[in-house]
Amino acid sequence: EVQLVQSGAEVKKPGESLTISCKGFGYSFSSYWIAWVRQMPGKGLEWMGIVYPGDSDTRYSPSFQGQVTFSVDKSVSTAYLQWRSLKASDSGIYYCARRYMSSWSMYPWGQGTLVTVSS
Amino acid sequence: QSALTQPASVSGSPGHSVTISCTGTSSDVGGYDYVSWYQQHPAKAPQLIIYDVDKRPSGVSNRFSASKSDNTASLTISGLQADDEADYYCTSYTNRRTLVFGGGTKLTVL
């Protein structure tokens, strides 16, 4: 079964750094793009960007360019989302999702990681 | 990049049909056959229900159908059931080689 499993909830203070993870199971991790999606509390889904584990090719949404960094470690089939200096407005649920076949759609999705940034 | 435009809410009675629209531009919805739709129940991860404008992944009910005309895509849910009550999001590929979501539509089954 193809599955993405994300790291657990995080509580951080403004200015702190954070890396969350997304581990793929049941498929060739290097061969499928991984997308990151934000959902702020009570709000809709926002596409943050996408990374190709095969060569680390990365595309960021203009809204998130320079605010976060995507990376991958193929050896452990894991994608990462990193912040260098968190803000309260970074609070939300972050989902990873795999590109579905050759379509520009996303399936499956990880279970989500709740990030809370508060002083 | 602006989000695609969806109605904030729609409603329908059990057994009836509802349609949710998703309006973009020629740079996204109108320019590519890469419109997808997702269903999200409260406190759950989104689930893909339509990809490439009108295709259903294996296991998705044929009560879900979709289409596109010019810069507007549409999702129709027929034979409404209580479990269809959820938030629905469209996405489209864009000319910036990125994806963009719609603002989401809350479906209420009366």
Short mmCIF file of C-alpha atoms in Angstrom, two decimals, chain B residues 5-89:
data_model
loop_
_atom_site.label_atom_id
_atom_site.label_comp_id
_atom_site.label_asym_id
_atom_site.label_seq_id
_atom_site.Cartn_x
_atom_site.Cartn_y
_atom_site.Cartn_z
CA THR B 5 -12.72 31.13 -7.17
CA GLN B 6 -15.22 28.75 -5.61
CA PRO B 7 -18.55 29.49 -3.91
CA ALA B 8 -18.11 29.55 -0.14
CA SER B 9 -21.02 27.19 0.40
CA VAL B 10 -23.60 25.08 -1.37
CA SER B 11 -26.36 22.88 -0.05
CA GLY B 12 -28.68 20.18 -1.24
CA SER B 13 -31.13 17.59 -0.03
CA PRO B 14 -30.41 13.87 0.15
CA GLY B 15 -30.87 12.22 -3.22
CA HIS B 16 -30.56 15.51 -5.11
CA SER B 17 -27.59 16.90 -7.02
CA VAL B 18 -25.33 19.87 -6.44
CA THR B 19 -22.69 21.52 -8.62
CA ILE B 20 -19.64 23.39 -7.39
CA SER B 21 -17.87 25.77 -9.73
CA CYS B 22 -14.18 26.65 -9.85
CA THR B 23 -13.20 29.69 -11.89
CA GLY B 24 -9.68 30.60 -12.90
CA THR B 25 -8.00 32.14 -15.90
CA SER B 26 -6.43 31.11 -19.17
CA SER B 27 -3.16 30.79 -17.23
CA ASP B 28 -4.48 27.94 -15.15
CA VAL B 29 -7.90 26.29 -15.50
CA GLY B 30 -8.42 27.37 -19.10
CA GLY B 31 -4.93 26.54 -20.22
CA TYR B 32 -4.46 22.99 -18.98
CA ASP B 33 -6.47 19.82 -18.53
CA TYR B 34 -5.02 19.39 -15.06
CA VAL B 35 -7.95 20.32 -12.83
CA SER B 36 -8.40 18.15 -9.75
CA TRP B 37 -10.99 18.05 -6.98
CA TYR B 38 -10.53 17.06 -3.34
CA GLN B 39 -12.96 16.21 -0.56
CA GLN B 40 -12.01 17.03 3.02
CA HIS B 41 -14.02 15.91 6.01
CA PRO B 42 -13.45 17.73 9.32
CA ALA B 43 -10.10 16.94 10.92
CA LYS B 44 -9.17 14.63 8.05
CA ALA B 45 -6.64 14.84 5.26
CA PRO B 46 -8.01 15.74 1.82
CA GLN B 47 -8.92 12.93 -0.55
CA LEU B 48 -8.61 13.04 -4.34
CA ILE B 49 -11.96 12.50 -6.05
CA ILE B 50 -11.36 13.86 -9.57
CA TYR B 51 -8.16 14.33 -11.59
CA ASP B 52 -7.37 15.57 -15.09
CA VAL B 53 -10.69 17.45 -15.28
CA ASP B 54 -13.07 14.50 -15.33
CA LYS B 55 -11.33 11.26 -14.29
CA ARG B 56 -12.15 9.36 -11.12
CA PRO B 57 -9.50 7.44 -9.20
CA SER B 58 -10.25 3.83 -8.51
CA GLY B 59 -12.69 3.48 -5.63
CA VAL B 60 -14.34 6.88 -5.99
CA SER B 61 -18.09 6.75 -6.43
CA ASN B 62 -19.51 7.48 -9.87
CA ARG B 63 -21.86 9.92 -8.14
CA PHE B 64 -18.95 12.33 -8.50
CA SER B 65 -18.50 13.80 -11.98
CA ALA B 66 -16.73 16.85 -13.32
CA SER B 67 -16.17 18.92 -16.43
CA LYS B 68 -14.53 22.08 -17.68
CA SER B 69 -15.54 24.87 -20.03
CA ASP B 70 -13.14 27.68 -20.82
CA ASN B 71 -11.82 29.02 -17.52
CA THR B 72 -14.39 27.32 -15.28
CA ALA B 73 -14.38 23.79 -13.97
CA SER B 74 -17.35 22.16 -12.27
CA LEU B 75 -17.88 19.27 -9.87
CA THR B 76 -21.29 17.63 -9.70
CA ILE B 77 -22.34 15.32 -6.89
CA SER B 78 -25.48 13.36 -7.64
CA GLY B 79 -27.63 11.30 -5.30
CA LEU B 80 -26.47 13.33 -2.30
CA GLN B 81 -25.73 11.37 0.84
CA ALA B 82 -25.09 12.53 4.38
CA ASP B 83 -21.44 11.52 4.11
CA ASP B 84 -20.95 13.90 1.20
CA GLU B 85 -21.12 16.76 3.67
CA ALA B 86 -17.55 18.08 3.59
CA ASP B 87 -15.33 20.79 2.17
CA TYR B 88 -14.43 20.56 -1.52
CA TYR B 89 -11.38 22.09 -3.15
#
